[in-house]
mmCIF file of C-alpha atoms and ligand atoms in Angstrom:
data_model
loop_
_atom_site.group_PDB
_atom_site.id
_atom_site.type_symbol
_atom_site.label_atom_id
_atom_site.label_comp_id
_atom_site.label_asym_id
_atom_site.label_seq_id
_atom_site.Cartn_x
_atom_site.Cartn_y
_atom_site.Cartn_z
ATOM 1 C CA UNK T 244 32.520 15.476 25.523
ATOM 2 C CA UNK T 245 33.985 17.687 28.000
ATOM 3 C CA UNK T 246 30.128 16.519 29.749
ATOM 4 C CA UNK T 247 30.657 13.280 29.526
ATOM 5 C CA UNK T 248 33.717 14.094 30.789
ATOM 6 C CA UNK T 249 33.116 15.781 34.068
ATOM 7 C CA UNK T 250 30.633 12.729 34.588
ATOM 8 C CA UNK T 251 33.323 10.542 34.412
ATOM 9 C CA UNK T 252 35.522 13.040 37.061
ATOM 10 C CA UNK T 253 32.832 14.010 39.140
ATOM 11 C CA UNK T 254 30.773 10.861 39.251
ATOM 12 C CA UNK T 255 27.386 13.043 38.427
ATOM 13 C CA UNK T 256 26.816 15.882 35.681
ATOM 14 C CA UNK T 257 27.932 18.999 35.591
ATOM 15 C CA UNK T 258 25.119 22.129 36.598
ATOM 16 C CA UNK T 259 26.484 24.443 33.252
ATOM 17 C CA UNK T 260 28.041 24.251 30.593
ATOM 18 C CA UNK T 261 29.779 26.281 28.431
ATOM 19 C CA UNK T 262 30.874 26.940 24.849
ATOM 20 C CA UNK T 263 33.758 30.386 23.618
ATOM 21 C CA UNK T 264 35.129 29.823 19.810
ATOM 22 C CA UNK T 265 37.757 31.010 19.121
ATOM 23 C CA UNK T 266 38.497 33.633 16.325
ATOM 24 C CA UNK T 267 39.932 34.222 13.082
ATOM 25 C CA UNK T 268 41.048 37.841 11.777
ATOM 26 C CA UNK T 269 39.868 38.584 8.351
ATOM 27 C CA UNK T 270 41.396 42.259 7.393
ATOM 28 C CA UNK T 271 42.498 44.519 9.814
ATOM 29 C CA UNK T 272 46.313 43.544 11.804
ATOM 30 C CA UNK T 273 48.414 44.613 14.134
ATOM 31 C CA UNK T 274 45.434 47.738 14.490
ATOM 32 C CA UNK T 275 43.709 46.853 17.880
ATOM 33 C CA UNK T 276 46.317 47.429 20.371
ATOM 34 C CA UNK T 277 46.021 50.232 18.116
ATOM 35 C CA UNK T 278 42.728 51.997 18.532
ATOM 36 C CA UNK T 279 42.127 51.720 15.334
ATOM 37 C CA UNK T 280 40.203 48.598 12.648
ATOM 38 C CA UNK T 281 39.634 44.938 12.756
ATOM 39 C CA UNK T 282 36.498 42.522 11.023
ATOM 40 C CA UNK T 283 37.385 39.658 12.651
ATOM 41 C CA UNK T 284 34.938 35.990 12.513
ATOM 42 C CA UNK T 285 34.262 34.036 15.740
ATOM 43 C CA UNK T 286 34.733 30.257 14.615
ATOM 44 C CA UNK T 287 33.161 27.361 14.601
ATOM 45 C CA UNK T 288 35.801 25.979 16.769
ATOM 46 C CA UNK T 289 35.168 26.105 19.786
ATOM 47 C CA UNK T 290 36.381 25.559 23.925
ATOM 48 C CA UNK T 291 33.842 24.376 26.322
ATOM 49 C CA UNK T 292 33.520 24.568 29.870
ATOM 50 C CA UNK T 293 31.141 21.934 32.088
ATOM 51 C CA UNK T 294 30.791 22.691 35.698
ATOM 52 C CA UNK T 295 29.356 22.999 39.072
ATOM 53 C CA UNK T 296 29.680 25.663 42.125
ATOM 54 C CA UNK T 297 30.992 24.155 45.381
ATOM 55 C CA UNK T 298 30.000 24.664 48.731
ATOM 56 C CA UNK T 299 33.606 25.420 50.156
ATOM 57 C CA UNK T 300 36.476 28.323 48.404
ATOM 58 C CA UNK T 301 38.452 24.770 46.697
ATOM 59 C CA UNK T 302 38.436 25.308 42.969
ATOM 60 C CA UNK T 303 38.787 21.632 41.281
ATOM 61 C CA UNK T 304 40.259 22.552 37.656
ATOM 62 C CA UNK T 305 41.275 19.866 34.638
ATOM 63 C CA UNK T 306 41.647 20.246 31.191
ATOM 64 C CA UNK T 307 40.755 17.223 28.502
ATOM 65 C CA UNK T 308 43.601 18.710 25.760
ATOM 66 C CA UNK T 309 46.277 18.496 28.576
ATOM 67 C CA UNK T 310 44.781 15.360 30.044
ATOM 68 C CA UNK T 311 46.164 17.128 33.694
ATOM 69 C CA UNK T 312 44.434 18.631 36.566
ATOM 70 C CA UNK T 313 45.095 20.613 39.050
ATOM 71 C CA UNK T 314 43.397 22.477 42.221
ATOM 72 C CA UNK T 315 44.039 26.173 44.298
ATOM 73 C CA UNK T 316 41.666 28.194 47.007
ATOM 74 C CA UNK T 317 40.097 31.025 45.947
ATOM 75 C CA UNK T 318 41.545 32.323 48.594
ATOM 76 C CA UNK T 319 44.840 32.892 46.718
ATOM 77 C CA UNK T 320 44.787 32.712 43.578
ATOM 78 C CA UNK T 321 48.575 32.603 42.027
ATOM 79 C CA UNK T 322 50.325 31.942 38.335
ATOM 80 C CA UNK T 323 51.426 28.350 38.115
ATOM 81 C CA UNK T 324 54.325 27.669 36.297
ATOM 82 C CA UNK T 325 53.881 24.043 36.586
ATOM 83 C CA UNK T 326 50.502 24.101 35.080
ATOM 84 C CA UNK T 327 50.182 26.713 32.577
ATOM 85 C CA UNK T 328 47.595 26.010 31.282
ATOM 86 C CA UNK T 329 45.181 27.017 33.962
ATOM 87 C CA UNK T 330 46.288 30.484 34.260
ATOM 88 C CA UNK T 331 43.405 31.875 31.853
ATOM 89 C CA UNK T 332 41.376 30.426 34.247
ATOM 90 C CA UNK T 333 43.057 31.614 37.627
ATOM 91 C CA UNK T 334 43.935 35.368 35.899
ATOM 92 C CA UNK T 335 39.771 35.192 35.229
ATOM 93 C CA UNK T 336 38.817 33.933 38.675
ATOM 94 C CA UNK T 337 41.520 35.786 40.461
ATOM 95 C CA UNK T 338 40.306 39.903 38.637
ATOM 96 C CA UNK T 339 36.249 38.843 39.357
ATOM 97 C CA UNK T 340 36.975 38.399 42.878
ATOM 98 C CA UNK T 341 39.750 41.809 42.874
ATOM 99 C CA UNK T 342 36.936 43.625 41.167
ATOM 100 C CA UNK T 343 34.355 42.721 43.918
ATOM 101 C CA UNK T 344 32.394 39.834 42.065
ATOM 102 C CA UNK T 345 31.537 37.179 44.206
ATOM 103 C CA UNK T 346 32.988 33.911 43.830
ATOM 104 C CA UNK T 347 32.063 30.327 45.258
ATOM 105 C CA UNK T 348 34.924 27.442 44.865
ATOM 106 C CA UNK T 349 33.768 25.147 41.842
ATOM 107 C CA UNK T 350 34.666 21.955 39.583
ATOM 108 C CA UNK T 351 35.394 22.143 36.185
ATOM 109 C CA UNK T 352 36.389 20.310 33.008
ATOM 110 C CA UNK T 353 37.644 21.624 30.113
ATOM 111 C CA UNK T 354 38.795 21.617 26.284
ATOM 112 C CA UNK T 355 37.788 22.385 23.265
ATOM 113 C CA UNK T 356 39.119 22.491 19.096
ATOM 114 C CA UNK T 357 40.759 25.248 18.803
ATOM 115 C CA UNK T 358 44.078 24.745 17.165
ATOM 116 C CA UNK T 359 46.954 26.098 19.865
ATOM 117 C CA UNK T 360 49.545 28.426 19.441
ATOM 118 C CA UNK T 361 48.271 28.244 15.316
ATOM 119 C CA UNK T 362 46.996 31.908 15.414
ATOM 120 C CA UNK T 363 43.524 31.284 16.358
ATOM 121 C CA UNK T 364 43.137 32.879 19.899
ATOM 122 C CA UNK T 365 42.465 29.913 21.632
ATOM 123 C CA UNK T 366 43.559 31.650 25.179
ATOM 124 C CA UNK T 367 40.626 34.027 24.306
ATOM 125 C CA UNK T 368 38.350 31.239 24.173
ATOM 126 C CA UNK T 369 39.126 29.946 27.342
ATOM 127 C CA UNK T 370 39.367 33.920 29.474
ATOM 128 C CA UNK T 371 35.753 35.085 27.521
ATOM 129 C CA UNK T 372 34.533 31.414 28.540
ATOM 130 C CA UNK T 373 35.920 31.322 32.223
ATOM 131 C CA UNK T 374 34.229 34.790 32.256
ATOM 132 C CA UNK T 375 30.598 33.242 30.887
ATOM 133 C CA UNK T 376 30.832 30.347 33.126
ATOM 134 C CA UNK T 377 31.961 32.600 36.430
ATOM 135 C CA UNK T 378 28.385 34.190 35.384
ATOM 136 C CA UNK T 379 26.621 31.183 35.024
ATOM 137 C CA UNK T 380 28.156 29.179 38.088
ATOM 138 C CA UNK T 381 28.070 32.376 40.653
ATOM 139 C CA UNK T 382 25.014 33.906 39.086
ATOM 140 C CA UNK T 383 27.206 37.443 38.213
ATOM 141 C CA UNK T 384 25.674 40.635 36.403
ATOM 142 C CA UNK T 385 28.445 41.471 33.885
ATOM 143 C CA UNK T 386 27.950 43.545 30.966
ATOM 144 C CA UNK T 387 29.271 42.153 27.641
ATOM 145 C CA UNK T 388 31.907 44.934 27.367
ATOM 146 C CA UNK T 389 33.296 44.107 31.146
ATOM 147 C CA UNK T 390 32.910 40.010 30.440
ATOM 148 C CA UNK T 391 35.767 41.363 27.246
ATOM 149 C CA UNK T 392 38.176 43.904 29.258
ATOM 150 C CA UNK T 393 37.743 41.659 32.291
ATOM 151 C CA UNK T 394 39.155 37.927 30.069
ATOM 152 C CA UNK T 395 41.710 40.775 28.428
ATOM 153 C CA UNK T 396 42.934 41.576 32.079
ATOM 154 C CA UNK T 397 43.014 38.254 32.841
ATOM 155 C CA UNK T 398 45.673 37.786 30.061
ATOM 156 C CA UNK T 399 47.272 40.878 29.756
ATOM 157 C CA UNK T 400 47.971 41.037 33.228
ATOM 158 C CA UNK T 401 48.004 37.564 34.714
ATOM 159 C CA UNK T 402 49.508 35.523 31.602
ATOM 160 C CA UNK T 403 51.245 38.541 30.860
ATOM 161 C CA UNK T 404 50.923 39.139 27.316
ATOM 162 C CA UNK T 405 50.002 42.793 25.892
ATOM 163 C CA UNK T 406 47.336 41.667 23.625
ATOM 164 C CA UNK T 407 45.183 44.055 21.829
ATOM 165 C CA UNK T 408 41.141 43.573 23.339
ATOM 166 C CA UNK T 409 39.997 41.818 18.954
ATOM 167 C CA UNK T 410 40.395 38.134 20.292
ATOM 168 C CA UNK T 411 38.452 38.932 23.674
ATOM 169 C CA UNK T 412 35.279 40.654 22.074
ATOM 170 C CA UNK T 413 34.606 38.808 19.045
ATOM 171 C CA UNK T 414 34.851 35.745 21.217
ATOM 172 C CA UNK T 415 32.158 37.034 23.418
ATOM 173 C CA UNK T 416 30.440 38.989 20.811
ATOM 174 C CA UNK T 417 30.649 37.590 17.276
ATOM 175 C CA UNK T 418 27.248 36.590 15.636
ATOM 176 C CA UNK T 419 26.732 33.860 13.589
ATOM 177 C CA UNK T 420 26.702 34.466 9.810
ATOM 178 C CA UNK T 421 28.704 37.684 10.126
ATOM 179 C CA UNK T 422 32.259 39.757 10.811
ATOM 180 C CA UNK T 423 32.014 42.236 13.202
ATOM 181 C CA UNK T 424 33.414 44.947 12.833
ATOM 182 C CA UNK T 425 35.094 46.807 15.718
ATOM 183 C CA UNK T 426 36.117 49.915 16.043
ATOM 184 C CA UNK T 427 39.174 49.724 19.021
ATOM 185 C CA UNK T 428 39.401 53.398 20.296
ATOM 186 C CA UNK T 429 35.653 53.746 21.534
ATOM 187 C CA UNK T 430 34.806 50.224 21.112
ATOM 188 C CA UNK T 431 32.013 50.517 18.572
ATOM 189 C CA UNK T 432 30.757 47.740 16.673
ATOM 190 C CA UNK T 433 28.177 46.054 14.450
ATOM 191 C CA UNK T 434 27.876 42.524 11.921
ATOM 192 C CA UNK T 435 28.528 42.856 8.841
ATOM 193 C CA UNK T 436 26.555 39.988 6.686
ATOM 194 C CA UNK T 437 28.864 36.919 5.166
ATOM 195 C CA UNK T 438 27.769 35.640 1.751
ATOM 196 C CA UNK T 439 26.292 32.241 1.291
ATOM 197 C CA UNK T 440 28.950 31.850 -1.558
ATOM 198 C CA UNK T 441 31.822 32.529 -0.261
ATOM 199 C CA UNK T 442 34.010 30.165 2.283
ATOM 200 C CA UNK T 443 36.490 31.605 5.048
ATOM 201 C CA UNK T 444 39.220 29.147 4.875
ATOM 202 C CA UNK T 445 41.778 28.651 7.455
ATOM 203 C CA UNK T 446 45.214 26.931 6.454
ATOM 204 C CA UNK T 447 47.243 25.800 9.601
ATOM 205 C CA UNK T 448 50.999 26.391 8.793
ATOM 206 C CA UNK T 449 51.632 23.782 11.525
ATOM 207 C CA UNK T 450 54.822 25.937 12.106
ATOM 208 C CA UNK T 451 54.534 27.507 15.785
ATOM 209 C CA UNK T 452 54.699 31.116 16.707
ATOM 210 C CA UNK T 453 57.903 31.205 18.604
ATOM 211 C CA UNK T 454 59.345 34.639 17.511
ATOM 212 C CA UNK T 455 55.199 36.031 17.992
ATOM 213 C CA UNK T 456 55.825 37.197 21.865
ATOM 214 C CA UNK T 457 59.259 38.769 21.643
ATOM 215 C CA UNK T 458 58.075 40.365 18.569
ATOM 216 C CA UNK T 459 54.902 40.926 19.591
ATOM 217 C CA UNK T 460 56.006 43.857 22.170
ATOM 218 C CA UNK T 461 58.359 44.629 19.884
ATOM 219 C CA UNK T 462 56.281 46.288 17.088
ATOM 220 C CA UNK T 463 53.590 47.642 20.470
ATOM 221 C CA UNK T 464 56.831 49.805 21.223
ATOM 222 C CA UNK T 465 57.618 50.303 18.203
ATOM 223 C CA UNK T 466 54.503 52.038 17.284
ATOM 224 C CA UNK T 467 54.617 54.228 20.874
ATOM 225 C CA UNK T 468 57.541 55.395 20.006
ATOM 226 C CA UNK T 469 56.247 55.900 16.852
ATOM 227 C CA UNK T 470 54.019 58.555 17.963
ATOM 228 C CA UNK T 471 56.036 59.358 21.107
ATOM 229 C CA UNK T 472 58.338 61.100 17.531
ATOM 230 C CA UNK T 473 55.126 62.324 15.660
ATOM 231 C CA UNK T 474 54.180 64.568 19.200
ATOM 232 C CA UNK T 475 57.644 65.762 19.443
ATOM 233 C CA UNK T 476 56.736 67.344 16.073
ATOM 234 C CA UNK T 477 53.194 68.634 17.053
ATOM 235 C CA UNK T 478 51.176 66.903 16.396
ATOM 236 C CA UNK T 479 49.123 66.048 18.484
ATOM 237 C CA UNK T 480 48.158 62.379 18.355
ATOM 238 C CA UNK T 481 47.556 59.659 20.550
ATOM 239 C CA UNK T 482 47.836 56.921 18.829
ATOM 240 C CA UNK T 483 48.020 55.406 14.995
ATOM 241 C CA UNK T 484 45.093 55.255 14.506
ATOM 242 C CA UNK T 485 44.480 59.679 14.794
ATOM 243 C CA UNK T 486 47.888 59.944 11.870
ATOM 244 C CA UNK T 487 46.869 59.926 8.210
ATOM 245 C CA UNK T 488 49.160 59.616 5.329
ATOM 246 C CA UNK T 489 49.957 62.847 5.076
ATOM 247 C CA UNK T 490 50.629 63.849 8.018
ATOM 248 C CA UNK T 491 53.278 61.117 7.862
ATOM 249 C CA UNK T 492 54.790 62.356 4.439
ATOM 250 C CA UNK T 493 55.409 66.256 6.504
ATOM 251 C CA UNK T 494 56.889 63.739 10.163
ATOM 252 C CA UNK T 495 58.878 61.899 7.896
ATOM 253 C CA UNK T 496 62.139 63.300 8.243
ATOM 254 C CA UNK T 497 61.922 63.191 12.120
ATOM 255 C CA UNK T 498 60.916 59.268 11.850
ATOM 256 C CA UNK T 499 63.622 55.923 11.206
ATOM 257 C CA UNK T 500 63.039 53.768 8.597
ATOM 258 C CA UNK T 501 61.422 51.255 10.717
ATOM 259 C CA UNK T 502 59.174 53.126 12.102
ATOM 260 C CA UNK T 503 57.862 54.386 9.391
ATOM 261 C CA UNK T 504 57.386 51.565 7.766
ATOM 262 C CA UNK T 505 55.281 50.615 10.898
ATOM 263 C CA UNK T 506 53.269 53.893 10.662
ATOM 264 C CA UNK T 507 53.073 53.241 7.089
ATOM 265 C CA UNK T 508 51.391 50.428 7.676
ATOM 266 C CA UNK T 509 48.915 50.772 10.770
ATOM 267 C CA UNK T 510 47.173 54.102 8.484
ATOM 268 C CA UNK T 511 46.966 51.413 5.859
ATOM 269 C CA UNK T 512 45.827 48.980 7.383
ATOM 270 C CA UNK T 513 42.492 50.994 8.682
ATOM 271 C CA UNK T 514 42.000 52.425 5.384
ATOM 272 C CA UNK T 515 42.226 48.958 4.170
ATOM 273 C CA UNK T 516 40.059 48.198 7.030
ATOM 274 C CA UNK T 517 37.146 50.680 6.239
ATOM 275 C CA UNK T 518 37.235 50.250 2.609
ATOM 276 C CA UNK T 519 36.782 45.883 3.373
ATOM 277 C CA UNK T 520 33.708 47.048 5.291
ATOM 278 C CA UNK T 521 31.763 48.765 2.563
ATOM 279 C CA UNK T 522 32.873 46.342 -0.570
ATOM 280 C CA UNK T 523 31.473 43.843 1.330
ATOM 281 C CA UNK T 524 28.342 45.770 2.284
ATOM 282 C CA UNK T 525 27.581 46.283 -1.172
ATOM 283 C CA UNK T 526 28.482 43.267 -1.842
ATOM 284 C CA UNK T 527 32.049 43.476 -4.290
ATOM 285 C CA UNK T 528 33.568 40.538 -2.631
ATOM 286 C CA UNK T 529 36.369 41.093 -5.152
ATOM 287 C CA UNK T 530 37.075 44.553 -3.972
ATOM 288 C CA UNK T 531 36.942 42.800 -0.390
ATOM 289 C CA UNK T 532 39.794 39.624 -1.425
ATOM 290 C CA UNK T 533 42.324 42.720 -3.098
ATOM 291 C CA UNK T 534 42.222 44.095 -0.077
ATOM 292 C CA UNK T 535 42.964 40.840 1.990
ATOM 293 C CA UNK T 536 45.984 40.713 -0.544
ATOM 294 C CA UNK T 537 47.922 44.024 -0.313
ATOM 295 C CA UNK T 538 47.398 43.890 3.844
ATOM 296 C CA UNK T 539 49.184 40.581 3.407
ATOM 297 C CA UNK T 540 52.105 42.601 1.802
ATOM 298 C CA UNK T 541 51.951 45.225 4.035
ATOM 299 C CA UNK T 542 51.885 42.691 6.816
ATOM 300 C CA UNK T 543 54.922 41.315 4.851
ATOM 301 C CA UNK T 544 57.120 44.396 3.673
ATOM 302 C CA UNK T 545 56.560 47.516 6.283
ATOM 303 C CA UNK T 546 55.082 45.460 9.551
ATOM 304 C CA UNK T 547 57.577 42.073 9.260
ATOM 305 C CA UNK T 548 55.700 39.507 10.921
ATOM 306 C CA UNK T 549 55.073 37.203 7.822
ATOM 307 C CA UNK T 550 57.312 34.162 7.758
ATOM 308 C CA UNK T 551 58.154 31.741 4.587
ATOM 309 C CA UNK T 552 55.922 29.399 5.751
ATOM 310 C CA UNK T 553 53.161 32.034 5.393
ATOM 311 C CA UNK T 554 54.190 33.940 2.603
ATOM 312 C CA UNK T 555 54.598 30.516 0.751
ATOM 313 C CA UNK T 556 50.150 29.264 1.645
ATOM 314 C CA UNK T 557 49.639 32.613 0.880
ATOM 315 C CA UNK T 558 51.433 32.736 -2.670
ATOM 316 C CA UNK T 559 50.172 29.359 -2.859
ATOM 317 C CA UNK T 560 46.263 30.171 -2.274
ATOM 318 C CA UNK T 561 46.321 33.307 -4.585
ATOM 319 C CA UNK T 562 47.378 31.105 -7.427
ATOM 320 C CA UNK T 563 43.987 29.253 -7.123
ATOM 321 C CA UNK T 564 41.152 29.058 -9.272
ATOM 322 C CA UNK T 565 38.185 30.375 -7.430
ATOM 323 C CA UNK T 566 40.167 32.509 -4.918
ATOM 324 C CA UNK T 567 39.092 35.934 -3.700
ATOM 325 C CA UNK T 568 41.652 36.587 -1.719
ATOM 326 C CA UNK T 569 44.840 35.299 1.513
ATOM 327 C CA UNK T 570 46.578 36.814 3.778
ATOM 328 C CA UNK T 571 48.327 36.036 6.483
ATOM 329 C CA UNK T 572 46.008 35.432 10.306
ATOM 330 C CA UNK T 573 46.821 37.133 13.766
ATOM 331 C CA UNK T 574 49.957 38.467 15.156
ATOM 332 C CA UNK T 575 52.019 36.080 12.623
ATOM 333 C CA UNK T 576 55.769 34.034 12.734
ATOM 334 C CA UNK T 577 53.926 31.159 12.442
ATOM 335 C CA UNK T 578 49.885 30.204 12.528
ATOM 336 C CA UNK T 579 47.861 30.723 10.127
ATOM 337 C CA UNK T 580 46.287 31.789 6.943
ATOM 338 C CA UNK T 581 43.303 32.964 6.084
ATOM 339 C CA UNK T 582 41.683 32.712 2.021
ATOM 340 C CA UNK T 583 38.611 33.904 0.877
ATOM 341 C CA UNK T 584 37.140 31.223 -1.515
ATOM 342 C CA UNK T 585 34.392 30.277 -3.855
ATOM 343 C CA UNK T 586 32.222 28.138 -2.729
ATOM 344 C CA UNK T 587 32.167 25.811 -5.656
ATOM 345 C CA UNK T 588 36.378 26.084 -5.602
ATOM 346 C CA UNK T 589 36.707 25.190 -1.943
ATOM 347 C CA UNK T 590 37.560 21.503 -1.892
ATOM 348 C CA UNK T 591 39.978 22.228 -4.729
ATOM 349 C CA UNK T 592 41.403 24.719 -2.792
ATOM 350 C CA UNK T 593 42.478 22.897 -0.367
ATOM 351 C CA UNK T 594 43.372 19.818 -1.922
ATOM 352 C CA UNK T 595 45.631 22.372 -4.127
ATOM 353 C CA UNK T 596 47.504 23.969 -1.504
ATOM 354 C CA UNK T 597 47.590 20.569 0.986
ATOM 355 C CA UNK T 598 49.775 19.928 -1.844
ATOM 356 C CA UNK T 599 51.429 22.591 -3.129
ATOM 357 C CA UNK T 600 52.240 23.146 0.603
ATOM 358 C CA UNK T 601 54.362 19.853 1.063
ATOM 359 C CA UNK T 602 56.288 20.111 -2.198
ATOM 360 C CA UNK T 603 57.395 23.420 -1.692
ATOM 361 C CA UNK T 604 58.925 22.926 2.318
ATOM 362 C CA UNK T 605 57.734 19.296 2.710
ATOM 363 C CA UNK T 606 55.454 20.026 5.516
ATOM 364 C CA UNK T 607 51.453 19.447 6.171
ATOM 365 C CA UNK T 608 49.234 22.140 6.369
ATOM 366 C CA UNK T 609 45.555 21.369 8.082
ATOM 367 C CA UNK T 610 42.884 22.749 6.263
ATOM 368 C CA UNK T 611 39.530 24.318 7.961
ATOM 369 C CA UNK T 612 37.194 25.587 6.364
ATOM 370 C CA UNK T 613 34.785 27.511 8.676
ATOM 371 C CA UNK T 614 31.344 28.817 9.676
ATOM 372 C CA UNK T 615 31.509 32.286 10.981
ATOM 373 C CA UNK T 616 29.562 31.792 14.814
ATOM 374 C CA UNK T 617 28.035 33.561 17.840
ATOM 375 C CA UNK T 618 30.449 34.045 20.881
ATOM 376 C CA UNK T 619 29.896 33.065 23.545
ATOM 377 C CA UNK T 620 27.014 35.195 24.945
ATOM 378 C CA UNK T 621 24.929 35.172 22.241
ATOM 379 C CA UNK T 622 23.295 32.055 24.168
ATOM 380 C CA UNK T 623 25.225 29.377 23.279
ATOM 381 C CA UNK T 624 25.910 28.272 27.411
ATOM 382 C CA UNK T 625 23.235 25.819 28.016
ATOM 383 C CA UNK T 626 21.431 24.807 32.390
ATOM 384 C CA UNK T 627 22.832 20.857 31.645
ATOM 385 C CA UNK T 628 19.576 18.929 31.355
ATOM 386 C CA UNK T 629 20.636 16.272 33.827
HETATM 387 C C1 LIG H 821 47.158 38.761 18.793
HETATM 388 C C2 LIG H 821 46.213 40.139 19.379
HETATM 389 C C3 LIG H 821 45.513 40.509 18.913
HETATM 390 C C4 LIG H 821 46.077 41.428 18.025
HETATM 391 C C5 LIG H 821 46.431 40.084 17.027
HETATM 392 C C6 LIG H 821 46.633 41.407 15.469
HETATM 393 O O1 LIG H 821 45.836 37.775 18.390
HETATM 394 O O2 LIG H 821 45.711 39.075 20.697
HETATM 395 O O3 LIG H 821 44.613 41.971 20.392
HETATM 396 O O4 LIG H 821 47.056 42.313 18.111
HETATM 397 O O5 LIG H 821 47.459 39.590 17.214
HETATM 398 O O6 LIG H 821 46.025 41.949 15.148
#
């Protein structure tokens, strides 16, 4: 559909079509910026770009989703408050240039079906897609980790959202039918196969993540404060990843109650990810589900990033037959839950949760049965044929 829009707008076929997926995180929440572990999946919801290069240094950018367009010069890339949707692409072009890559102008159309502001990383998909598109259009050679780093830099330093590395990483390096187990400290990773007989089902609370940005920053600061205070006790730690429960007990008198809770979440969540990978590899899906349930409780009680709607969706899910585990996913304060459901129960699950949610809150939840998909670097971009 983006390709057709390109033809309509620019009058001929695009040179390149590139896709980058959104993501859902199975477990490992609010651990990435603490140097911890995460286990996300790239999903079959994508942002697609159609583009061709230009001889001058102008960029003509069209958003199908926002039905809007904007034009700028590569000589002076600035934030555009009037077209905020364009900043993710602007940021990528800007940092490619400042890092010495040579760009040309381009005609670009993009859009997709990753729900926006739902915690499924539509912005990371735009950023990763824009880097991969630039590689194709301008014949740039970036190593996979460079792609991830640059996409995240656009989000951190151009869009000014202080996110961790998980979203851009999985959008670039996800693998079909696999989750990705990532150590956010040294960026080593491996793909863990998923099981055919269970479905990953995402329930969208439909509630915009109003507090997500401000509360996310508060959590980030609290984690840094906790590290600083633990260091005053003589612990040589650089991040909460390096703290264990025994350390925490010793140090607990110096930490304020709130920092103690935040730290406890990060320690226990990292532990849960390591366990989750082990049990997934052994095929013990019940245990995997229990870890998801425990993750939700910790995010709700210790990290305090859940919401009434998310708690209701999770409780409804946990009461359904065939459900192995359910939890909120992403930054929190609205957005989505992720559920691991036996394949044969998927349909009845979707119906029951939808009905229950409407009954409890008078709200509609969108339900997506997701397929674990390839990331943008897995070769899903193609040179346009016509
Ligand atoms: C957002 C951020 C990620 C991560 C999650 C919470 O999605 O972009 O980097 O911190 O929240 O796990």
